[in-house]
XYZ file of C-alpha atoms in Angstrom:
733
model
C 137.012 -1.491 138.574
C 138.689 -3.852 141.712
C 139.891 -5.502 138.454
C 143.645 -7.649 140.024
C 146.489 -8.327 137.145
C 145.846 -12.159 137.948
C 142.387 -11.555 137.550
C 142.557 -10.087 134.345
C 144.868 -12.597 133.225
C 142.529 -15.212 134.081
C 139.964 -13.560 131.860
C 141.180 -13.138 129.192
C 142.713 -16.605 128.891
C 146.539 -15.192 128.881
C 149.028 -12.129 127.995
C 151.634 -13.000 125.875
C 154.612 -10.555 125.589
C 157.389 -11.426 123.009
C 160.757 -9.474 122.001
C 161.842 -9.845 118.653
C 166.176 -10.381 118.295
C 166.373 -9.772 114.931
C 165.666 -5.534 115.420
C 162.629 -3.744 114.408
C 160.380 -6.310 113.045
C 156.770 -5.633 114.585
C 157.361 -2.002 116.189
C 154.207 0.147 115.308
C 157.276 3.223 114.413
C 157.590 1.119 111.235
C 161.252 0.822 109.617
C 164.348 1.852 110.986
C 166.709 3.658 109.324
C 169.955 0.762 107.668
C 172.525 0.627 109.971
C 175.206 0.318 107.456
C 174.759 3.335 106.301
C 177.887 5.286 104.831
C 178.273 8.685 104.097
C 176.708 11.777 105.435
C 173.078 11.676 106.387
C 170.395 13.535 104.935
C 169.401 17.627 105.396
C 166.543 18.938 106.964
C 163.448 18.589 104.777
C 162.161 21.790 103.673
C 158.429 22.566 105.195
C 157.673 24.536 102.611
C 157.923 21.964 100.173
C 155.247 18.908 99.414
C 157.429 15.949 99.394
C 158.393 17.036 103.026
C 155.098 15.930 104.330
C 153.902 12.653 102.073
C 155.307 10.837 99.388
C 154.105 8.550 96.996
C 155.115 4.287 96.456
C 155.580 2.839 93.814
C 153.586 -0.195 95.939
C 150.829 2.156 95.889
C 150.528 3.749 99.042
C 150.946 6.920 100.441
C 153.887 7.824 103.099
C 153.261 10.595 105.167
C 155.567 13.074 107.292
C 155.162 13.954 110.203
C 158.014 15.538 112.880
C 156.035 14.762 115.822
C 155.831 11.455 118.591
C 152.964 10.056 119.335
C 152.420 10.366 122.657
C 149.588 8.450 123.188
C 147.710 12.217 121.796
C 146.805 9.798 118.443
C 148.461 12.000 116.385
C 149.468 9.337 113.729
C 145.842 8.241 113.261
C 144.773 12.217 112.679
C 147.482 13.050 110.509
C 147.238 9.513 109.098
C 142.844 10.488 108.408
C 143.393 14.278 107.318
C 146.249 12.913 104.128
C 143.404 10.037 103.559
C 140.589 12.612 102.959
C 142.366 15.281 100.206
C 143.189 11.968 98.472
C 140.746 10.337 98.535
C 142.498 7.142 99.762
C 141.461 4.111 102.196
C 143.187 4.149 105.806
C 145.338 0.783 104.807
C 147.695 2.595 102.018
C 148.519 5.680 104.379
C 151.870 4.679 105.684
C 152.565 7.667 108.825
C 156.377 7.822 110.067
C 156.986 9.539 112.796
C 159.831 12.260 113.587
C 163.364 11.221 112.700
C 166.171 12.842 111.430
C 167.347 13.967 107.891
C 163.559 12.730 106.713
C 160.837 14.297 108.715
C 160.266 18.303 108.513
C 162.020 19.680 111.830
C 158.705 21.091 113.866
C 161.107 21.275 116.813
C 158.769 19.183 120.377
C 156.282 17.799 120.319
C 154.690 20.329 122.961
C 152.000 23.123 124.360
C 149.235 21.014 122.564
C 150.426 21.587 119.417
C 150.243 18.477 117.364
C 146.795 18.557 115.651
C 147.334 22.349 115.034
C 150.614 22.224 113.139
C 151.734 19.047 112.091
C 147.925 17.405 111.021
C 147.770 20.530 108.977
C 150.309 20.846 107.585
C 150.096 17.383 105.873
C 146.355 18.334 105.296
C 147.282 21.424 103.096
C 150.357 19.559 101.501
C 147.767 16.269 100.816
C 145.270 19.054 99.110
C 147.912 20.922 97.500
C 149.298 17.920 96.417
C 146.078 16.282 94.558
C 145.400 19.779 93.470
C 148.606 19.148 91.400
C 148.640 15.206 90.264
C 144.921 16.671 89.296
C 146.642 19.563 86.915
C 149.641 16.945 86.010
C 146.846 14.098 84.247
C 144.477 17.060 83.019
C 147.229 18.129 80.387
C 148.309 14.582 79.727
C 145.346 12.646 79.241
C 144.383 16.193 76.739
C 141.213 16.198 79.119
C 139.206 18.751 82.085
C 139.570 18.679 85.586
C 136.469 18.642 86.036
C 136.755 14.793 84.173
C 138.986 12.968 86.813
C 139.321 12.447 90.412
C 141.782 10.883 92.533
C 140.726 7.120 94.363
C 142.850 4.666 96.481
C 146.402 5.863 94.905
C 145.024 5.635 91.366
C 144.608 8.964 88.777
C 140.352 8.073 87.248
C 139.237 9.412 84.367
C 136.745 7.923 81.467
C 137.546 5.179 80.602
C 141.526 4.794 81.896
C 143.197 4.965 85.457
C 147.116 5.341 86.478
C 149.011 5.278 90.293
C 149.928 7.858 91.088
C 154.003 6.785 91.291
C 153.689 5.921 87.383
C 151.751 8.880 86.789
C 154.733 11.077 88.500
C 157.057 8.656 86.728
C 158.484 7.569 90.223
C 159.862 11.865 91.042
C 158.422 13.396 93.742
C 156.318 16.747 93.617
C 159.010 18.953 94.639
C 156.834 22.081 94.910
C 155.911 24.359 97.337
C 152.150 23.790 98.858
C 149.930 26.287 97.826
C 146.339 26.857 99.264
C 143.987 24.650 97.939
C 140.732 25.541 96.660
C 138.810 22.982 98.751
C 139.521 21.381 101.576
C 137.666 17.680 101.361
C 138.116 17.668 105.052
C 136.020 20.450 106.028
C 132.808 19.440 102.817
C 133.156 15.659 102.827
C 134.829 14.099 105.905
C 134.655 10.641 104.921
C 137.484 10.921 107.333
C 137.423 13.430 108.727
C 135.687 13.741 111.957
C 135.158 10.008 112.493
C 136.460 8.220 115.497
C 138.377 5.591 113.862
C 140.326 3.421 115.534
C 144.085 3.788 116.538
C 145.996 0.164 115.924
C 148.575 0.710 118.215
C 146.555 0.185 120.745
C 145.257 -3.050 120.073
C 149.143 -4.145 119.956
C 149.724 -2.204 123.527
C 146.947 -4.239 125.183
C 148.027 -7.242 123.867
C 151.551 -7.057 124.644
C 152.999 -6.290 121.460
C 157.046 -4.666 120.422
C 155.446 -0.757 120.478
C 158.190 0.893 123.429
C 161.246 1.863 122.370
C 161.794 -0.139 125.940
C 160.861 -3.464 123.468
C 163.859 -2.636 121.360
C 166.038 -5.546 121.043
C 168.794 -5.314 117.918
C 170.997 -8.916 117.344
C 174.821 -8.775 119.299
C 172.701 -5.916 121.319
C 174.955 -4.798 124.733
C 173.229 -3.418 128.076
C 174.418 -0.380 130.130
C 173.444 1.121 133.438
C 174.661 4.270 134.877
C 175.815 4.687 138.581
C 173.794 7.216 140.257
C 175.408 9.709 142.619
C 174.162 10.313 145.974
C 172.660 14.499 145.267
C 172.659 16.057 142.330
C 176.208 17.855 142.653
C 178.112 15.059 143.762
C 181.621 14.249 142.591
C 183.123 11.398 141.560
C 186.385 11.097 144.635
C 187.279 7.629 143.953
C 186.583 3.802 142.283
C 188.422 1.157 142.820
C 188.779 0.017 139.463
C 191.007 -2.966 139.118
C 188.036 -4.988 141.982
C 185.277 -4.258 139.700
C 186.877 -5.266 136.759
C 187.421 -8.313 138.545
C 183.892 -8.720 138.042
C 183.833 -11.887 134.931
C 180.790 -10.114 132.719
C 181.806 -5.988 132.507
C 181.850 -6.148 128.948
C 184.323 -1.834 130.305
C 183.595 0.023 133.001
C 183.164 3.918 131.601
C 184.099 7.118 133.473
C 183.567 10.382 131.924
C 184.685 12.808 135.013
C 181.957 11.776 137.679
C 179.824 9.979 134.799
C 180.296 6.431 135.428
C 178.163 3.541 133.577
C 179.247 -0.220 133.185
C 178.347 -2.449 129.963
C 177.696 -6.286 129.589
C 176.172 -8.682 127.790
C 172.847 -9.348 129.535
C 170.954 -6.527 131.516
C 171.195 -9.299 134.615
C 174.449 -8.797 134.861
C 174.217 -4.647 133.986
C 172.840 -4.218 137.077
C 174.691 -6.284 139.120
C 178.119 -4.805 137.792
C 175.693 -0.923 138.722
C 174.877 -1.904 142.324
C 178.931 -3.220 142.965
C 180.050 0.060 141.270
C 177.921 1.654 143.379
C 179.645 0.435 146.153
C 183.018 1.037 145.193
C 182.436 4.219 144.182
C 183.419 7.507 146.796
C 181.661 10.920 146.272
C 181.937 14.576 147.310
C 178.903 16.361 147.762
C 179.210 19.448 149.714
C 175.687 21.394 148.685
C 172.891 20.395 150.476
C 169.152 20.473 149.421
C 166.989 22.634 151.808
C 164.958 19.301 153.331
C 162.390 18.804 156.034
C 161.005 22.074 155.312
C 157.644 23.628 154.491
C 157.790 24.327 150.632
C 156.202 26.814 150.007
C 157.473 29.071 152.710
C 160.940 28.314 151.657
C 160.073 29.187 147.698
C 158.959 32.640 148.693
C 162.732 33.484 150.684
C 164.960 32.621 147.513
C 165.250 35.679 145.142
C 163.210 36.180 141.835
C 162.843 38.521 139.342
C 159.275 40.299 139.010
C 157.628 41.100 136.120
C 153.986 42.625 135.504
C 152.417 40.721 132.667
C 148.638 42.063 132.669
C 147.477 45.655 134.322
C 144.333 47.310 132.568
C 142.335 50.194 134.709
C 143.999 50.664 138.684
C 142.630 46.915 140.614
C 144.154 48.851 144.335
C 141.923 51.621 143.844
C 138.531 48.829 143.745
C 139.980 46.933 145.622
C 140.023 49.476 148.153
C 136.497 50.457 146.935
C 134.746 46.860 146.674
C 131.803 46.126 148.596
C 133.499 42.945 149.300
C 136.920 41.201 149.612
C 138.452 37.983 149.477
C 141.952 37.253 149.310
C 143.496 33.048 149.279
C 147.067 31.748 148.760
C 147.489 28.287 146.423
C 149.972 25.868 146.719
C 151.096 23.192 144.239
C 154.034 20.768 145.155
C 156.773 19.251 142.703
C 155.506 17.256 141.114
C 156.663 13.880 138.677
C 155.238 12.903 134.685
C 155.547 9.412 137.015
C 156.274 7.587 133.629
C 154.935 3.941 133.729
C 157.708 3.038 131.751
C 161.376 4.337 133.112
C 162.992 5.979 130.583
C 165.231 3.852 127.584
C 166.927 4.929 124.902
C 169.058 2.192 122.195
C 172.111 4.246 120.266
C 175.179 2.824 117.949
C 178.161 4.454 116.713
C 179.630 3.125 113.787
C 182.228 4.360 111.332
C 181.843 7.760 112.888
C 178.516 8.329 112.832
C 176.241 8.379 115.831
C 172.457 6.812 116.108
C 170.028 6.615 118.695
C 166.808 5.489 118.649
C 164.367 7.639 121.455
C 160.966 8.284 123.175
C 162.361 12.493 123.294
C 159.638 14.723 122.469
C 162.099 16.828 120.286
C 164.742 14.781 118.027
C 165.766 17.149 115.601
C 166.823 20.141 119.329
C 168.209 16.698 120.291
C 170.152 16.204 117.263
C 171.253 19.984 118.226
C 171.284 19.633 121.531
C 173.617 15.908 121.471
C 176.069 16.840 118.497
C 177.220 19.984 120.252
C 178.214 17.676 123.786
C 180.112 14.838 121.675
C 181.583 16.869 119.884
C 180.910 15.882 116.633
C 178.328 17.127 113.726
C 175.073 17.156 113.347
C 174.879 15.463 109.938
C 176.793 12.841 112.052
C 174.084 12.202 114.328
C 171.078 10.498 113.683
C 168.037 10.347 115.352
C 164.592 7.860 115.069
C 161.872 7.855 117.896
C 160.366 5.452 118.699
C 156.837 5.493 120.631
C 157.997 5.633 124.794
C 155.653 4.043 128.094
C 155.738 7.575 128.815
C 154.296 11.106 129.839
C 153.377 14.885 128.551
C 156.132 16.565 128.940
C 159.667 16.697 129.640
C 160.970 12.914 131.041
C 164.064 11.134 131.316
C 163.916 10.709 128.291
C 166.574 13.109 126.323
C 168.744 11.507 128.949
C 168.281 8.392 128.907
C 169.130 9.042 125.091
C 172.438 11.091 126.208
C 173.830 8.139 128.583
C 173.684 5.432 125.614
C 175.173 7.589 122.613
C 178.085 7.769 125.359
C 177.895 4.792 126.321
C 177.891 3.698 122.454
C 181.372 5.443 121.493
C 183.189 4.344 123.892
C 181.873 1.111 122.465
C 181.682 1.289 118.827
C 180.535 -1.329 116.459
C 177.300 -2.701 118.596
C 174.014 -1.372 120.303
C 173.582 -0.246 123.321
C 170.573 -0.418 125.248
C 170.505 1.709 128.571
C 167.077 1.376 130.157
C 166.694 3.252 133.569
C 165.214 1.837 136.770
C 162.393 2.721 138.758
C 164.798 5.204 140.744
C 166.199 6.381 138.693
C 162.899 7.953 136.741
C 161.820 8.439 140.329
C 164.716 10.573 141.329
C 166.398 12.315 138.058
C 163.928 12.940 135.708
C 162.879 16.815 135.638
C 160.093 18.006 137.523
C 157.185 19.896 137.569
C 158.032 22.718 139.639
C 155.893 23.704 142.657
C 153.763 26.808 142.172
C 152.467 29.565 144.251
C 149.610 31.816 142.990
C 148.367 34.372 145.693
C 144.592 36.061 144.794
C 143.141 39.059 145.961
C 139.520 40.046 143.998
C 136.810 42.413 145.391
C 132.935 42.801 144.092
C 130.786 45.951 143.520
C 127.413 46.755 144.135
C 125.971 44.177 141.913
C 128.342 40.710 143.147
C 130.295 40.774 139.360
C 133.853 41.874 139.837
C 135.712 44.987 139.876
C 138.872 44.550 141.037
C 141.583 41.202 140.595
C 145.712 40.744 141.936
C 147.437 38.066 141.045
C 151.145 37.120 142.395
C 153.108 34.410 140.677
C 155.539 32.966 142.663
C 157.624 29.919 139.982
C 160.309 28.582 138.675
C 161.368 28.194 134.760
C 159.234 25.613 133.914
C 161.261 23.898 130.414
C 164.311 23.405 130.034
C 164.175 21.321 126.979
C 167.659 20.723 125.069
C 168.158 22.543 122.337
C 171.505 23.255 121.447
C 171.985 23.998 125.183
C 173.907 20.359 126.890
C 173.601 21.687 130.115
C 170.101 20.377 130.226
C 170.916 17.173 129.960
C 171.423 15.502 133.384
C 174.817 13.698 132.844
C 176.889 17.178 131.154
C 176.046 17.670 134.830
C 178.351 14.672 135.440
C 180.871 15.697 132.977
C 185.074 16.755 133.416
C 184.114 19.348 131.314
C 181.926 21.870 134.554
C 178.266 22.278 132.410
C 176.778 23.988 134.645
C 173.099 25.086 136.047
C 170.748 25.375 133.554
C 169.068 28.065 134.655
C 165.899 28.895 135.249
C 164.787 28.094 132.053
C 161.116 29.223 130.281
C 159.700 31.785 132.437
C 156.209 32.275 130.277
C 155.306 28.769 131.704
C 154.585 30.826 134.827
C 152.093 32.853 133.157
C 149.956 30.836 131.162
C 146.533 30.686 132.540
C 147.261 33.362 135.162
C 145.255 36.115 133.894
C 141.379 35.023 133.638
C 139.033 34.421 130.951
C 136.915 36.835 132.160
C 135.367 40.176 131.826
C 137.229 42.313 134.453
C 137.677 45.799 134.765
C 140.563 46.292 136.436
C 143.236 43.635 136.564
C 146.991 43.098 137.738
C 149.091 40.080 137.172
C 152.883 40.102 138.258
C 155.098 36.765 138.836
C 157.678 35.883 141.116
C 160.200 33.867 138.997
C 163.019 31.967 141.143
C 165.673 29.395 140.590
C 164.807 25.804 142.998
C 165.875 23.549 144.327
C 164.940 20.694 142.448
C 165.689 19.937 138.436
C 162.583 21.181 137.171
C 160.879 21.054 132.950
C 157.982 20.894 131.690
C 155.443 19.074 132.789
C 151.713 18.596 130.789
C 150.289 22.612 131.459
C 152.767 23.781 132.215
C 151.300 27.081 134.421
C 148.523 26.492 133.466
C 147.449 23.215 135.797
C 147.935 26.090 139.541
C 146.885 29.208 137.655
C 143.521 27.810 136.713
C 142.935 24.997 140.309
C 144.009 28.691 142.035
C 141.611 31.005 139.145
C 138.514 28.356 139.570
C 138.408 27.354 143.127
C 138.434 31.504 143.502
C 135.467 32.338 140.901
C 133.348 29.329 142.838
C 133.930 31.305 146.595
C 133.143 34.790 145.235
C 129.797 32.910 143.445
C 129.199 31.996 146.841
C 130.114 35.246 148.501
C 127.177 36.317 145.289
C 125.168 34.424 146.300
C 125.263 33.444 142.580
C 125.041 29.933 141.668
C 129.143 28.885 140.095
C 127.879 28.423 135.899
C 125.883 31.324 135.995
C 128.749 33.238 138.255
C 131.283 32.438 135.363
C 128.513 33.366 132.622
C 127.843 36.941 134.036
C 131.756 37.464 133.047
C 131.978 35.709 130.151
C 132.015 37.514 126.628
C 133.469 35.126 124.700
C 130.068 32.761 122.991
C 132.161 29.926 122.750
C 132.868 29.973 126.326
C 128.987 29.663 127.517
C 128.355 27.220 125.329
C 130.635 24.871 127.282
C 128.865 26.535 129.834
C 125.211 25.840 129.454
C 126.122 22.388 128.175
C 127.566 21.131 130.984
C 124.819 23.208 132.737
C 122.594 20.591 130.683
C 124.218 17.381 131.571
C 124.149 18.657 135.473
C 120.428 17.890 135.507
C 119.022 15.359 137.837
C 122.044 14.350 139.257
C 121.593 13.557 142.976
C 123.978 14.281 145.893
C 124.057 12.582 148.876
C 124.958 12.940 152.549
C 128.814 13.306 152.226
C 128.943 14.158 148.525
C 129.510 17.073 146.571
C 129.432 18.977 143.766
C 131.943 21.052 141.432
C 132.351 23.339 138.600
C 135.099 24.328 136.915
C 135.834 26.116 133.158
C 138.678 27.305 131.307
C 140.374 28.529 128.010
C 143.886 26.586 127.015
C 146.195 29.499 126.803
C 142.779 31.435 126.387
C 143.541 30.982 123.162
C 142.627 27.246 122.439
C 140.339 24.151 123.798
C 137.318 25.279 125.848
C 136.827 22.960 128.832
C 133.793 22.769 131.222
C 133.632 20.309 134.157
C 132.210 19.327 136.711
C 133.338 16.442 139.329
C 130.773 14.493 141.508
C 133.064 13.325 144.756
C 132.150 11.505 147.799
C 133.811 12.436 151.467
C 134.711 9.900 153.978
C 134.625 12.654 157.111
C 135.937 10.410 159.575
C 139.377 8.789 157.422
C 139.620 12.406 155.007
C 139.678 9.992 151.893
C 137.456 11.617 149.089
C 136.630 9.341 146.179
C 135.930 11.074 143.023
C 132.933 9.095 141.518
C 132.255 10.864 138.334
C 133.656 13.772 135.951
C 132.240 15.587 133.153
C 133.256 18.062 130.448
C 132.222 19.414 127.718
C 135.279 20.013 125.146
C 135.461 22.767 121.827
C 138.223 22.652 120.101
C 137.475 23.487 116.851
C 137.439 21.159 114.278
C 137.202 18.310 116.025
C 139.822 15.636 113.383
C 139.087 12.193 115.521
C 136.591 12.361 118.702
C 137.606 9.135 120.075
C 141.141 10.719 120.205
C 139.738 14.309 121.378
C 138.194 12.481 124.025
C 140.502 10.399 125.085
C 142.483 13.234 125.158
C 140.308 15.144 127.434
C 139.491 11.338 129.859
C 143.545 11.083 130.794
C 144.001 14.839 131.465
C 140.666 13.979 133.718
C 141.753 11.142 135.258
C 145.798 12.435 135.832
C 144.501 15.607 137.411
C 142.806 14.061 139.780
C 145.589 12.070 140.512
C 147.670 15.180 140.812
C 145.094 16.715 143.516
C 144.550 13.848 145.448
C 148.162 12.072 145.704
C 150.977 13.204 144.291
C 153.791 14.989 145.930
C 157.684 15.658 145.182
C 159.485 14.565 148.704
C 163.037 15.400 149.227
C 165.452 15.735 152.606
C 168.924 17.523 152.477
C 170.733 15.279 150.328
C 168.202 13.258 147.100
C 164.825 12.777 145.640
C 163.288 10.944 148.616
C 160.060 9.669 146.906
C 161.367 6.787 145.184
C 158.824 4.559 143.984
C 154.892 3.934 144.440
C 154.923 3.457 147.172
C 156.888 7.175 148.166
C 155.148 8.333 145.280
C 151.054 7.690 145.009
C 149.717 7.207 141.309
C 145.796 7.412 141.324
C 145.207 2.692 140.510
C 142.084 1.322 138.844
C 139.697 1.682 141.898
C 141.079 5.166 142.291
C 139.599 5.821 138.775
C 136.396 7.690 138.461
C 133.762 7.421 135.557
C 134.313 9.893 133.505
C 132.203 11.604 130.727
C 132.851 13.718 127.318
C 131.034 15.766 125.509
C 132.107 17.161 122.367
C 131.196 20.589 120.471
C 132.995 20.162 117.169
C 132.662 23.678 115.326
C 134.071 22.297 111.371
C 134.174 26.188 109.840
C 136.267 26.748 113.020
C 140.264 25.896 112.827
C 141.499 22.440 115.186
C 142.966 23.876 118.756
C 145.383 21.228 120.524
C 143.202 19.939 123.440
C 145.938 17.924 125.158
C 146.658 20.248 128.091
C 142.962 21.702 128.419
C 141.291 19.061 131.387
C 143.935 19.495 133.756
C 143.396 23.003 135.535
C 139.201 23.118 135.433
C 139.567 19.837 137.133
C 141.251 19.546 139.830
C 139.585 23.054 140.301
C 135.817 20.809 139.856
C 137.159 17.948 142.444
C 138.499 20.827 145.367
C 135.183 22.415 144.500
C 132.970 19.667 145.125
C 135.072 19.052 148.312
C 133.980 22.103 149.756
C 130.622 21.018 148.465
C 130.797 18.395 150.731
C 132.976 19.569 153.678
C 132.576 23.252 154.304
C 137.061 23.300 153.875
C 138.415 25.629 151.173
C 141.506 23.801 149.566
C 143.469 25.418 148.880
C 146.957 23.701 148.904
C 147.361 20.255 147.537
C 147.998 17.513 147.631
C 144.684 17.419 149.721
C 144.737 17.378 153.103
C 143.094 14.702 154.593
C 143.489 16.238 158.127
C 141.948 18.891 156.857
C 138.886 17.327 155.901
C 138.316 15.623 159.320
C 138.446 18.438 161.307
C 135.669 19.366 159.182
C 132.296 20.291 160.961
C 129.726 17.671 160.649
């Protein structure tokens, strides 16, 4: 874990990173739509039809179509496993086409841990239904009983005869409605499903091959950069165009209201032109941010809409009558997505049609929004998803795609590549909102929770583009004067706010405000803060009740799967040695209270002199129902645990009166290799249960386990993030 880049390269010999100048060859998302296509683009495939999800190819392969984008969650290999299982076909004969307008089904956004639940299950149903239809066709054609036939590797096999699926169907696709199959091979045979099938794109990433949208190159491609204003509400007063146009490398200056961009043949030239244009531009920035203040205190002064989301029993009376009471306030700051690769897109405007290659997490919703913004018919706008070196949630991908489109329309006939800088990404992406959670609880004479009250302060948790142009960053600076998108999705604030425990008297309310920073979806939405608060509180209540933390949770649980996860975690912790200055913390949650179960533990070492915390090891037990790819599930959990630890110990967006000040990895640090703990994940595979999303199951309980471990080591309760070193230094030895 002490490896440097230099030593890593020495150990592997060398790393060759090449960029193809011939377009799309080698990219993991496969081929691209021909750019010389004329006429209207394809309509949206009907999700009820088999051919919307899979197509039989002449070369013996099966193409699987998913409307989800690959974010690192492994959806590409998972849907391939589903199709291969139901069609009894080698994985090498399965091609996967990820989200593309007019080609794949419209599955909205890749969000909410729903890729397996929706897309992979749709592929399973379509493939199983296709198998039964194909066997019926072969049975009728050959005059044989279905029991004498089987599918294998793109062929139908019968006694002494075989035929390719393509030939059997006379080159046609299966244009029939998906029906419930009589058998799902993924539940019975499990030749591919439930197996740790490796992802081929991982090797390509390690080798530095062309995988991401940032790697895209096209012949004759030009480069664009946007000249950023000094603040969210700044307006462009003037730009010395004459001086800028003296630059020999300028292809075009694009000005649309206060949106300002430059185009050049070479990327470095575009960067230099952007820097020069920034010096020649004058801005008016009347509104100011509430910089250099206590964010937690400021947020509670904002106007807020109050809503009760859950109320049962009489929490006020139960709290007054309780034998012991506890109250606490928890705070999470604004967080970045902190994508390793800044956002990027390529756009081409040709013969009245617009083509965009993007790592947006919703190509159809973005198409609706982009078409409205540029005043074009939707069927003249085509978006192709390409994986980005990115994140879970809404970072700058949609904005970069829109900026590239605006620039391409002004410079038709050539591909326009627009790459954000690190400062662009850190300073202009939508952040995960800051949140405050205030909890009160009371214990009865048996040491059990009798009353619980929760009050949450939060901005909206999603302002994704879905036909609403004001959610796109460049729209804020165009002549049309699109206004603030507003609070957005309010429901994210209450996600996991209702404890997944048996509490007779309970009340949960939210205070939704419009905060000072641009905010939208960040992995887990409000779950992260709510579970951090609830599980920290549960740990404190367990100690107040003189009960083992796991046993205390089990006593308040009536879900056998919850209990099974906690007991399995308990078994894993037997014999763990805790030395001086170290602590062990626990937590549990069920994501959304209806998805994956996760029990978590963290082992930390604390230096009370410096206040620094080292997370030594983390354990999790996850029950996500039926497991499609156990390695993929473990990878999701491991990544979530490490990301959550980074949020807990290091990350916080800061700003002054003008704009964001955390614009690089020094001012916004994240976990690096030496910080990374050992992680261990155990999967409870429940084949007879439906699969559940797990991409966001780990974040909340991981941070809660860490702060509970810090208390175990120091006696200091951490209620505000990131962990304050000064607070730990003041701990009693």
